[in-house]
mmCIF file of C-alpha atoms in Angstrom:
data_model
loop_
_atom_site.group_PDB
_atom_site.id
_atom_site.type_symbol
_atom_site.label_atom_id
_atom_site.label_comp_id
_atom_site.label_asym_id
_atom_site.label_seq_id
_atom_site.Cartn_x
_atom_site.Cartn_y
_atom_site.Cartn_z
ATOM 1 C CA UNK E 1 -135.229 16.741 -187.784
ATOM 2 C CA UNK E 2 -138.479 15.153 -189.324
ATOM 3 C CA UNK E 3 -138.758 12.333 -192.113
ATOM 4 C CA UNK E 4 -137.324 13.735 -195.603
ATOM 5 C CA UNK E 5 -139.818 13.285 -198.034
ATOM 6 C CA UNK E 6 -138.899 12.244 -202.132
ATOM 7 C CA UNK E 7 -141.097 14.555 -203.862
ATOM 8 C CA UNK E 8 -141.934 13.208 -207.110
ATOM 9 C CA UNK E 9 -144.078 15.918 -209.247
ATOM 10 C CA UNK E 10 -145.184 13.507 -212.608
ATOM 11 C CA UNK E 11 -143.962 9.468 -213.130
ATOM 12 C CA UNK E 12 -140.814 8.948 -214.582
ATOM 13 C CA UNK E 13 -141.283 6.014 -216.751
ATOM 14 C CA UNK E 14 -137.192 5.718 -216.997
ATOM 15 C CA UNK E 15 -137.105 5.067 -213.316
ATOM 16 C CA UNK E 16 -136.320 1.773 -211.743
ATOM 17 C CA UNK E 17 -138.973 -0.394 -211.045
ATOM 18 C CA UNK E 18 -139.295 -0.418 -207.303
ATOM 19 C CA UNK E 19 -141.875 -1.875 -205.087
ATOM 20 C CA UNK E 20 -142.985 -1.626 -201.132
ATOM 21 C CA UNK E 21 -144.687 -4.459 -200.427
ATOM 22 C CA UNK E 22 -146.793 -3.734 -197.073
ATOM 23 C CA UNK E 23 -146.280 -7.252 -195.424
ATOM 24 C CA UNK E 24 -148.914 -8.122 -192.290
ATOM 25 C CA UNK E 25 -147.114 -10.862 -190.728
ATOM 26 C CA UNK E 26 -149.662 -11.942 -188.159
ATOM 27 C CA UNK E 27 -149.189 -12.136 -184.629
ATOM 28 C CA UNK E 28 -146.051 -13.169 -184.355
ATOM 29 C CA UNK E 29 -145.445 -16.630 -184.730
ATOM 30 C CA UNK E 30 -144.139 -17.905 -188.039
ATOM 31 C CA UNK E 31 -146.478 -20.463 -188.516
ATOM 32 C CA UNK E 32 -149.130 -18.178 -188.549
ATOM 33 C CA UNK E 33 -147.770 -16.055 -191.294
ATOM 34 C CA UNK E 34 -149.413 -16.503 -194.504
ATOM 35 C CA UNK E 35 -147.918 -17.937 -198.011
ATOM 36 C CA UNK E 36 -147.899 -14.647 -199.520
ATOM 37 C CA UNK E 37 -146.223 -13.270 -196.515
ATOM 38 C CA UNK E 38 -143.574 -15.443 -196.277
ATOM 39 C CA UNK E 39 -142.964 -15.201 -199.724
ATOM 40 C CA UNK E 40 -143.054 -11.056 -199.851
ATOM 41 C CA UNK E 41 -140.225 -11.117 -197.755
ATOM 42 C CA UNK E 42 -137.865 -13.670 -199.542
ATOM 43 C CA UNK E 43 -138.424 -11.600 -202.874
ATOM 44 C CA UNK E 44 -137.510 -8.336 -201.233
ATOM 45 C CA UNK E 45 -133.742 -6.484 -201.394
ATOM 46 C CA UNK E 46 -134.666 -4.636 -198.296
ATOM 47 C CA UNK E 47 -136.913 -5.500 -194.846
ATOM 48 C CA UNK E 48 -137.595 -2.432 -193.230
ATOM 49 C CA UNK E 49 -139.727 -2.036 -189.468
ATOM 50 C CA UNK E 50 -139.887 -1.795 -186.324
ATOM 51 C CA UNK E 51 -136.800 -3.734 -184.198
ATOM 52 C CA UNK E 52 -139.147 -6.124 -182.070
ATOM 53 C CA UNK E 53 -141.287 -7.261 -185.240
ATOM 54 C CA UNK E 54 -137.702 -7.687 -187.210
ATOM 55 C CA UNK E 55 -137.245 -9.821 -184.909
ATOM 56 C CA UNK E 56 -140.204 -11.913 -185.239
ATOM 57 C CA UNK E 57 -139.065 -13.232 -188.633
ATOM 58 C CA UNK E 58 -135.251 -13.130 -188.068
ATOM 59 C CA UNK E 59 -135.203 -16.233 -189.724
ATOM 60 C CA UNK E 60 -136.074 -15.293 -192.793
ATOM 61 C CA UNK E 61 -133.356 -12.209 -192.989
ATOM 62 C CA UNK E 62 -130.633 -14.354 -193.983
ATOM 63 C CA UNK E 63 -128.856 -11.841 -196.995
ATOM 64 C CA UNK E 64 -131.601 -9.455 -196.733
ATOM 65 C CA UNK E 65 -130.728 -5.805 -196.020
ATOM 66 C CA UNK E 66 -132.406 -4.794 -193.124
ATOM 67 C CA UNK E 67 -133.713 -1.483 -191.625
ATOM 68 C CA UNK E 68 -134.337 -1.466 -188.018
ATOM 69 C CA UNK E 69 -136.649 1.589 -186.515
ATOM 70 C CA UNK E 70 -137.918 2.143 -183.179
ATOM 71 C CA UNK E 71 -141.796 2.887 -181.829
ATOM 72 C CA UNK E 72 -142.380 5.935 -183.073
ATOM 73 C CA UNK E 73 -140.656 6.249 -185.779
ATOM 74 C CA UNK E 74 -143.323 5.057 -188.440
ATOM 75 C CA UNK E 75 -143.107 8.389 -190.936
ATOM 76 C CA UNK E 76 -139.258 7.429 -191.158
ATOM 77 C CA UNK E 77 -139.855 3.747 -192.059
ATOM 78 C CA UNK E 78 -142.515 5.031 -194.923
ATOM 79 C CA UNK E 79 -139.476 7.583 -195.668
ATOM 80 C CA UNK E 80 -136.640 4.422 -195.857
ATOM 81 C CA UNK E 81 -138.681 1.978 -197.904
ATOM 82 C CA UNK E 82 -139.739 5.071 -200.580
ATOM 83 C CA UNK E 83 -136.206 5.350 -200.511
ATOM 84 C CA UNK E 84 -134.818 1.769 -201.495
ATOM 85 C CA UNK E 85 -137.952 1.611 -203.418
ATOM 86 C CA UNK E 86 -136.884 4.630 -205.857
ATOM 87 C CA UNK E 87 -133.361 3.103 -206.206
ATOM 88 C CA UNK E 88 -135.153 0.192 -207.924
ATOM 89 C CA UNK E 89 -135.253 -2.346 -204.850
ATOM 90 C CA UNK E 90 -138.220 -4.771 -203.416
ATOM 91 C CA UNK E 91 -139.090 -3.423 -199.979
ATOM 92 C CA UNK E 92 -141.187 -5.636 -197.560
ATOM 93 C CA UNK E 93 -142.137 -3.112 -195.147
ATOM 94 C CA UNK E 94 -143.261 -5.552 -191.827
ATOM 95 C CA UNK E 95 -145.774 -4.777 -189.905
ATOM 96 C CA UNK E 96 -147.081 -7.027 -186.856
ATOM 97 C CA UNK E 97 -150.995 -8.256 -187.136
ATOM 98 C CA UNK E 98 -152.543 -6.654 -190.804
ATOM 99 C CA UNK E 99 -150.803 -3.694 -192.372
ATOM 100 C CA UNK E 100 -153.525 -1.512 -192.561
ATOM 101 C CA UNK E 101 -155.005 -2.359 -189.304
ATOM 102 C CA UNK E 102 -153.286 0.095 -186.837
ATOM 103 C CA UNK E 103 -149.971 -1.024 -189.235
ATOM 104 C CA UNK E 104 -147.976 0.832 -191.531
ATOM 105 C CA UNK E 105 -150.257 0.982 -194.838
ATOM 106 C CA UNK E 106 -151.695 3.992 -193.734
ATOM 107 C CA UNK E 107 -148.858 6.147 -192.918
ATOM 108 C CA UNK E 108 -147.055 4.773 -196.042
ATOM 109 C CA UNK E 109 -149.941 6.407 -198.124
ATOM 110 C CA UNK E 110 -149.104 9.255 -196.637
ATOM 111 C CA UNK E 111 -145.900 9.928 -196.960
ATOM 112 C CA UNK E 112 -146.596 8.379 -200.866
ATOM 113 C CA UNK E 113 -148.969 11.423 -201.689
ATOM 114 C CA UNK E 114 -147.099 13.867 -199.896
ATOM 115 C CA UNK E 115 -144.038 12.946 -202.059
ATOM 116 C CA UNK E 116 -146.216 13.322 -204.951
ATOM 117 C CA UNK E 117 -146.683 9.440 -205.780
ATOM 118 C CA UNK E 118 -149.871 7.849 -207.990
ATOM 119 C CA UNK E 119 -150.689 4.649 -209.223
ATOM 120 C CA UNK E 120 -148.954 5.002 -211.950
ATOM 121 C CA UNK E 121 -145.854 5.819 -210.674
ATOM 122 C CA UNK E 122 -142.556 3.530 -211.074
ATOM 123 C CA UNK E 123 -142.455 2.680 -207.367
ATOM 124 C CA UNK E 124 -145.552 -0.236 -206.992
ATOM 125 C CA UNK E 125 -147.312 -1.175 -204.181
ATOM 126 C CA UNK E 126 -148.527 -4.282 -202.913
ATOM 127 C CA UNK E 127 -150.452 -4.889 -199.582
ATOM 128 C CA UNK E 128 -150.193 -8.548 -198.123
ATOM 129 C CA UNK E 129 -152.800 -8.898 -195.147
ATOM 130 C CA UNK E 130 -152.725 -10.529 -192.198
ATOM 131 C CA UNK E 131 -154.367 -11.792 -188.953
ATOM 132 C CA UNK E 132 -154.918 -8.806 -186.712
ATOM 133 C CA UNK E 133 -154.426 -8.955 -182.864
ATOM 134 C CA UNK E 134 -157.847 -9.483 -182.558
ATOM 135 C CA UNK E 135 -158.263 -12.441 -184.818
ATOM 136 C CA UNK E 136 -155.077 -14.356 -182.775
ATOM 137 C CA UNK E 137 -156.627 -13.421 -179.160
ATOM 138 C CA UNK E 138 -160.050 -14.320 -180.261
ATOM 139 C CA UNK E 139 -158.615 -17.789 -181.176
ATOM 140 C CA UNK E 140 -156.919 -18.294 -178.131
ATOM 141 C CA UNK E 141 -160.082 -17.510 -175.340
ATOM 142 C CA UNK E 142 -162.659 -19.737 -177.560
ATOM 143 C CA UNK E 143 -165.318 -17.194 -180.194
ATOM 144 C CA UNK E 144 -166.107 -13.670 -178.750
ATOM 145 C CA UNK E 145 -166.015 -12.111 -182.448
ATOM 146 C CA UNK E 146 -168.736 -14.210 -183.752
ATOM 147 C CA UNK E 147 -171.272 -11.182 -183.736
ATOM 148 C CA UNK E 148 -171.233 -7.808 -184.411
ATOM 149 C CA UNK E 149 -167.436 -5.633 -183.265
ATOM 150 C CA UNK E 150 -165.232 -3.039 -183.223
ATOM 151 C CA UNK E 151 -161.614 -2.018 -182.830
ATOM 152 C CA UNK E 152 -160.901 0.858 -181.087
ATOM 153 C CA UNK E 153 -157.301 2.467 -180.280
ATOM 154 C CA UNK E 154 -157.332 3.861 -176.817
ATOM 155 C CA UNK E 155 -153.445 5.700 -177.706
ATOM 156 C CA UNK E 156 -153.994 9.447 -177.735
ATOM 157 C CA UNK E 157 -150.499 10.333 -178.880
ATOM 158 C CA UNK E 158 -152.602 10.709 -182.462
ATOM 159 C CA UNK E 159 -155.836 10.732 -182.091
ATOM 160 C CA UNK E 160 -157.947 13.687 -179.247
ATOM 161 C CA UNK E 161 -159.338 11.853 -176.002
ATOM 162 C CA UNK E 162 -162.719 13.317 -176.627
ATOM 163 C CA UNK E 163 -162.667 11.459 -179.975
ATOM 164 C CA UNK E 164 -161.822 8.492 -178.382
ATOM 165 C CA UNK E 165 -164.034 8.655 -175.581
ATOM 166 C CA UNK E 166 -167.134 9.439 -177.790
ATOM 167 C CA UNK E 167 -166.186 5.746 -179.658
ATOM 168 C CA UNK E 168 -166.088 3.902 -176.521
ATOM 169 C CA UNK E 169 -169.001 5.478 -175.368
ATOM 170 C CA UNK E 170 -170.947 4.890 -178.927
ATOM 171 C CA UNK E 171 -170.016 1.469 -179.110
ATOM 172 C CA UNK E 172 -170.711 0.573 -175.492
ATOM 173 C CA UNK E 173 -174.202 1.919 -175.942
ATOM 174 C CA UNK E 174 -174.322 -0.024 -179.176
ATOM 175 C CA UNK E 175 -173.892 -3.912 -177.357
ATOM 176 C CA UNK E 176 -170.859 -4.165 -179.571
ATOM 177 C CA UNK E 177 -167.920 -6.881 -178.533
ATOM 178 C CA UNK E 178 -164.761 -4.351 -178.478
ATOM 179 C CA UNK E 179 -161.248 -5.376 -179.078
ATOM 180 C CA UNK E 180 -158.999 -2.385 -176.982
ATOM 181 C CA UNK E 181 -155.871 -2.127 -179.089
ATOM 182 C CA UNK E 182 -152.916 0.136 -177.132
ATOM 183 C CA UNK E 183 -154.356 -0.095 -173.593
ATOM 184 C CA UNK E 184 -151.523 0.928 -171.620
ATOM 185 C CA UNK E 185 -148.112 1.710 -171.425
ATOM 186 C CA UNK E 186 -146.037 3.166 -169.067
ATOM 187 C CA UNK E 187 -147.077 6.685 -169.620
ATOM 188 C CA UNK E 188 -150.841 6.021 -170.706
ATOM 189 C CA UNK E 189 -152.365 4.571 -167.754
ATOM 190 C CA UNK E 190 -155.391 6.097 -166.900
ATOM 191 C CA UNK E 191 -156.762 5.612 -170.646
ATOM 192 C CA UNK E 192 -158.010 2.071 -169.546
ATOM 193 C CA UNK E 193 -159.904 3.098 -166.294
ATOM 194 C CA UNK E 194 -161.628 5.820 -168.425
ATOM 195 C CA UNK E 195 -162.470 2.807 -171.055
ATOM 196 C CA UNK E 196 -163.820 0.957 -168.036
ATOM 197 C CA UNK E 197 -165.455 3.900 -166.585
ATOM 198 C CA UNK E 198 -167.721 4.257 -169.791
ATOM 199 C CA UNK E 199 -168.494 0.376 -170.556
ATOM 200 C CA UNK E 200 -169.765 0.345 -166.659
ATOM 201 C CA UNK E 201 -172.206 2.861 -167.891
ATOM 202 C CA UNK E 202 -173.799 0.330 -170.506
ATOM 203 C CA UNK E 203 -172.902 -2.989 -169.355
ATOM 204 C CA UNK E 204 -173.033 -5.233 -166.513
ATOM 205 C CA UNK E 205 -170.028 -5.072 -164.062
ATOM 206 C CA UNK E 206 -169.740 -8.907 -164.597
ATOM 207 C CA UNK E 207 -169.444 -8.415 -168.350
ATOM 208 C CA UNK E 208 -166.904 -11.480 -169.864
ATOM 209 C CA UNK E 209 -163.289 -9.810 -170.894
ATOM 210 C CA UNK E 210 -160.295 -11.643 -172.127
ATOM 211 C CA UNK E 211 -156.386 -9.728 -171.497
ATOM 212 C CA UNK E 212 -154.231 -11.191 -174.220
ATOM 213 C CA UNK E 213 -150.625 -10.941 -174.060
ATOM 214 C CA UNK E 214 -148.209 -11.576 -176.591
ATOM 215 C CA UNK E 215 -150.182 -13.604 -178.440
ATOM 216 C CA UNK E 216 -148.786 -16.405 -180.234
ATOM 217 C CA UNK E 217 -145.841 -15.347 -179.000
ATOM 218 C CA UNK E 218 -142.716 -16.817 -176.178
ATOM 219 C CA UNK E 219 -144.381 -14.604 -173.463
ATOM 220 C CA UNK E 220 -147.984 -15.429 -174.552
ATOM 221 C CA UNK E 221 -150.550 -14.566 -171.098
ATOM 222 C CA UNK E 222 -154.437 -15.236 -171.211
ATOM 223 C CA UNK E 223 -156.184 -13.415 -168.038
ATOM 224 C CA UNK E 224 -160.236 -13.568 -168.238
ATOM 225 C CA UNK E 225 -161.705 -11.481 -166.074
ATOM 226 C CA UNK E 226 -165.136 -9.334 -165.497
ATOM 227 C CA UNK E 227 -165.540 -5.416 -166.589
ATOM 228 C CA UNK E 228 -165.835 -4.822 -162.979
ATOM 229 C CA UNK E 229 -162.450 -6.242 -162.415
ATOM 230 C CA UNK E 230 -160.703 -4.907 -165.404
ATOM 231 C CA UNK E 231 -158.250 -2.561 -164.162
ATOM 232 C CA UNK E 232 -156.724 -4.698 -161.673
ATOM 233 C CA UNK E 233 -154.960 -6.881 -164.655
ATOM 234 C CA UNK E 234 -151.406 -6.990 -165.785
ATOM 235 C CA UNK E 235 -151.893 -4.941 -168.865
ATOM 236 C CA UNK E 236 -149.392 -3.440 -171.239
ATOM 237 C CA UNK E 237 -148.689 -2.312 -174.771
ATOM 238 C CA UNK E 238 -148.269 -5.806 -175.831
ATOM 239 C CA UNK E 239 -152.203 -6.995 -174.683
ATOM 240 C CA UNK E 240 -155.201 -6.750 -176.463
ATOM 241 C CA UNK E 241 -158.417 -6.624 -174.036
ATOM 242 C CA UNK E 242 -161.780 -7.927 -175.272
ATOM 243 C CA UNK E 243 -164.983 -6.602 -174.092
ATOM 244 C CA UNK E 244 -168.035 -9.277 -174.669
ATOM 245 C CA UNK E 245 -171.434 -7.887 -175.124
ATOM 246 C CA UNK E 246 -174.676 -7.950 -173.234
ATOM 247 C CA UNK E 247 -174.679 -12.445 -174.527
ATOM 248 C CA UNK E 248 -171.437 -13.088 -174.487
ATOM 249 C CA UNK E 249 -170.732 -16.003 -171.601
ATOM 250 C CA UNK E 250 -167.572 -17.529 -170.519
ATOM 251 C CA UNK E 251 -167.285 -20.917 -170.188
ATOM 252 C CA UNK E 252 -165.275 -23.870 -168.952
ATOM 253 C CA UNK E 253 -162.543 -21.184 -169.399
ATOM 254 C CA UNK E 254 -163.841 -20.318 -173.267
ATOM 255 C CA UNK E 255 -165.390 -16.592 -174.050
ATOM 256 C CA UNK E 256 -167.749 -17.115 -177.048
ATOM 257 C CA UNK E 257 -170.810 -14.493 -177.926
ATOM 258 C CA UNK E 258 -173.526 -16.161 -179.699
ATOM 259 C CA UNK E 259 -174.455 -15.765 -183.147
ATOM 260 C CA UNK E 260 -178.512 -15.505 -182.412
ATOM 261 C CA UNK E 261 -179.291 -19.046 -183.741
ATOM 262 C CA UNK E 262 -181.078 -19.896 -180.205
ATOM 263 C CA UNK E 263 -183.180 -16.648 -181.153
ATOM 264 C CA UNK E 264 -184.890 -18.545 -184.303
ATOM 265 C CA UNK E 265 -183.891 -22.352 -183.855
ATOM 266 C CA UNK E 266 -184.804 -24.319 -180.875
ATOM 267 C CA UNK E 267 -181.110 -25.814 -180.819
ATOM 268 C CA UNK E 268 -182.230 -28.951 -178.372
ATOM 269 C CA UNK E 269 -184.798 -30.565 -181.112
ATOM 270 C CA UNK E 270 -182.752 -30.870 -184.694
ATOM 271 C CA UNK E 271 -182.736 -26.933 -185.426
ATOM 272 C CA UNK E 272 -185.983 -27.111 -186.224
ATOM 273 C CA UNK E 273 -187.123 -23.219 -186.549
ATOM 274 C CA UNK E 274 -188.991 -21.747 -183.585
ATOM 275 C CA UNK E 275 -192.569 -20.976 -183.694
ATOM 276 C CA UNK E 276 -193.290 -17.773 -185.738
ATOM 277 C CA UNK E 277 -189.818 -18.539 -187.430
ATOM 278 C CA UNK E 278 -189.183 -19.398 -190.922
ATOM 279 C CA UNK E 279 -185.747 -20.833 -191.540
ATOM 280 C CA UNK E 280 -184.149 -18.584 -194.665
ATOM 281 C CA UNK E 281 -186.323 -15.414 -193.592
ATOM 282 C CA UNK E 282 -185.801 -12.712 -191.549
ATOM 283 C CA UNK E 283 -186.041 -13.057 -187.860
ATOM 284 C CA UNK E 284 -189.369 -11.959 -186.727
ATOM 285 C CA UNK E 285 -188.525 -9.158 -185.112
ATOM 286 C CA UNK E 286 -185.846 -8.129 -187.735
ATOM 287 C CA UNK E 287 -186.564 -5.153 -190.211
ATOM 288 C CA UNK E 288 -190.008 -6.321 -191.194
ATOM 289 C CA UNK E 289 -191.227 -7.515 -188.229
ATOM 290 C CA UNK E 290 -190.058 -4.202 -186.501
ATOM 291 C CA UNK E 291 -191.298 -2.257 -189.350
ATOM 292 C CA UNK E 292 -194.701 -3.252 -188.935
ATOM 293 C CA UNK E 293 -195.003 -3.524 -185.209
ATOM 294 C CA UNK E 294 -193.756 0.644 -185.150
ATOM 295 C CA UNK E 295 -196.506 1.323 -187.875
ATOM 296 C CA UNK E 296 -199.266 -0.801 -185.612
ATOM 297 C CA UNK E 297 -197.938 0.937 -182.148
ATOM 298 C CA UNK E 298 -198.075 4.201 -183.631
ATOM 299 C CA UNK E 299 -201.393 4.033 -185.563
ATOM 300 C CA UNK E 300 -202.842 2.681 -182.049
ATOM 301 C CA UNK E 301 -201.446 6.352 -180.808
ATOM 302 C CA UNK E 302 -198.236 6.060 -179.532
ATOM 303 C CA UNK E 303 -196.296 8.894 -180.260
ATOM 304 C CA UNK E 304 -193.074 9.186 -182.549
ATOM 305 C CA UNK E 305 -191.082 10.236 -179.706
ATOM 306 C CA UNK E 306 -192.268 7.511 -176.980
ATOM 307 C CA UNK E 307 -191.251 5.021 -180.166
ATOM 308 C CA UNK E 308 -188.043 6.494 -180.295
ATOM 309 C CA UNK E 309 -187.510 6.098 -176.397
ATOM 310 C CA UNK E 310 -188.897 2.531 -176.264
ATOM 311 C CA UNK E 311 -186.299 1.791 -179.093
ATOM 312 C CA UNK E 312 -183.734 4.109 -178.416
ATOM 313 C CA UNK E 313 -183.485 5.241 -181.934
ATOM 314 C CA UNK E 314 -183.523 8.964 -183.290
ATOM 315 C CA UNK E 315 -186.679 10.609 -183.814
ATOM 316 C CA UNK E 316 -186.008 11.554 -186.832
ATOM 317 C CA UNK E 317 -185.128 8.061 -187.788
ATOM 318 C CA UNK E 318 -188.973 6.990 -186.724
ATOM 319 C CA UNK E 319 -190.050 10.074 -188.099
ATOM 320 C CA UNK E 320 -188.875 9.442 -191.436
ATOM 321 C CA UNK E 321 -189.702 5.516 -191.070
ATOM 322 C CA UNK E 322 -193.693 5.809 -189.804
ATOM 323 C CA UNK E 323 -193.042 8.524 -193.382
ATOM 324 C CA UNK E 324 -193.040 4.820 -195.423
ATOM 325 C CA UNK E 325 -196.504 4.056 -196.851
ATOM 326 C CA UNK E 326 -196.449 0.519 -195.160
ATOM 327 C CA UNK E 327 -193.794 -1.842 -194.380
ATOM 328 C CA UNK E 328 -192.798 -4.996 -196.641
ATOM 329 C CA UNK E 329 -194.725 -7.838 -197.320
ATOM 330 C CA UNK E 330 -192.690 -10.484 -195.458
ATOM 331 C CA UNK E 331 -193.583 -13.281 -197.998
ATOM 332 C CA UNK E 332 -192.245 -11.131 -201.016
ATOM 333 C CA UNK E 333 -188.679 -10.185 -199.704
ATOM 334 C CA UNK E 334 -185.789 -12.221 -201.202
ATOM 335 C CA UNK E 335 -184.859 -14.987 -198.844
ATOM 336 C CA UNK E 336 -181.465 -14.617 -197.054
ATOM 337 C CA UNK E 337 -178.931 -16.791 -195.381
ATOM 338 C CA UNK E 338 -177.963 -17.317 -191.877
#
């Protein structure tokens, strides 16, 4: 039998004042928990999640009441902190990494409307971030995050594989540094070589990635490998795997992916900005710069569609950009920062 839902059909302003507070507690370790976490779970009546991240902060149960759920079971820990919440207690409601990153803000919301819940209602809600899995394994193998990324799920007990697989594909094609959350378990194991399968398709097979394990935590593994070697890891429910892009380098055992500051600053000579380059303005060949040289190239002839090859943009992105009666004057845009 499913999670019971408390309908509530209009705020009852004679209820007791409840709260769920949606408590990220980081990775793991206590000393990476934030104030505000720590502190959500000393003012609650009730701790409520899943048994290995009750765990975590066992230390901090000491006269708490606590509600212990397994895996899968994330409706019925919305359903048990609703629950205690309506009967006028504080509810921390745990989650490992940020609550509403892959955590249990989400599903709480859910189960919230479907019982008829608003704003306004008696029960209040309070989210309390924290770091995500991929801020803790970033920090452990040196800076892979420093440009552009995405998070992507590979668990299909949710979410359809060709919805997944369309992501991975997307954001391989897009040179973004991925952080794979739910990689494997023991059922799910060909999920990962069909993550690898699609990356090989975009990027090099000696592509930098990182397999974190337990980060921060007793059992905590680091295993840096190449995209081409990938699938012969130890991986698990309990790793994260990060996927550098096209610049990312590893290095005297540190995975960093530069920022682009070597693109404008000649970083052997003071900083000083590199010819063409104007420290404060837009890289040469950002919007502007790009703007006019697809203007030039296609009033010399080339046509909208070999632009959108040689760019690998839409055509009816170019089409509606060459549609712009001229691009910016770089001198009168308003000057950025790095």
């Amino acid at each position: 039998m499913g999670p019971q839902l408390l309908r509530t059909e209009s705020p009852d302003q004679t209820a007791p004042k409840g709260r769920i507070l949606l408590v990220g507690i980081g990775p793991g370790s206590v000393d990476h928990m934030t104030h505000r976490a720590r502190a959500a779970i000393a003012e609650a009546d009730v701790v409520v999640g899943y048994v290995t991240y009750i765990k975590l902060v066992a230390d901090l149960l000491e006269g708490k009441e606590v509600v212990r759920k397994g895996m899968t079971e994330e409706l019925d820990r919305a359903v048990s902190a609703l629950a205690a919440a309506r009967q006028g207690k504080t509810v921390a409601l745990i989650s490992s990494g940020d609550a509403g990153v892959y955590g249990m803000a989400g599903p709480t919301y859910e189960v919230l409307f479907e019982a008829g819940w608003t704003p306004d209602d008696a029960v209040q809600v309070e989210i309390i971030p924290g770091a995500s899995a991929l801020n803790a394994c970033a920090a452990l193998v040196g800076a892979p995050l420093t440009h552009d990324f995405c998070a992507i799920s590979l668990s299909d007990l949710l979410t359809p594989w060709p919805v997944i697989a369309r992501r991975l594909n997307a954001a391989a094609a897009a040179d973004f540094v991925v952080a794979l959350y739910n990689p494997k378990s023991g059922r799910r194991t060909r999920q990962i070589v069909e993550a690898q399968r699609l990356f090989l398709a975009h990027r090099r097979a000696d592509t930098p990635v990182a397999i974190v394990k337990s980060a921060y935590r007793r059992r905590q593994n680091i295993d840096f490998r190449t995209l081409e070697t990938l699938c012969e890891a130890d991986i698990g429910m309990l790793s994260t795997v990060l996927i550098g892009n096209s610049n990312t380098v590893l290095r005297h055992g540190l995975m960093v992916t530069p920022r682009g500051y070597a693109n404008k600053y000649d970083l052997q000579d003071g900083g000083g900005a590199r010819a063409g380059e104007k420290a404060g303005r837009s890289l040469s060949t950002g919007l502007d710069g790009w703007l006019a040289g697809v203007l030039a190239d296609h009033a010399s002839g080339v046509s909208a569609a070999d632009l959108a090859q040689r760019h690998r943009l839409p055509l009816d992105y170019i089409l509606a950009t060459l549609a712009e009666p001229s691009a910016p004057d770089a001198e009168e845009v308003t000057q950025d920062t790095e």
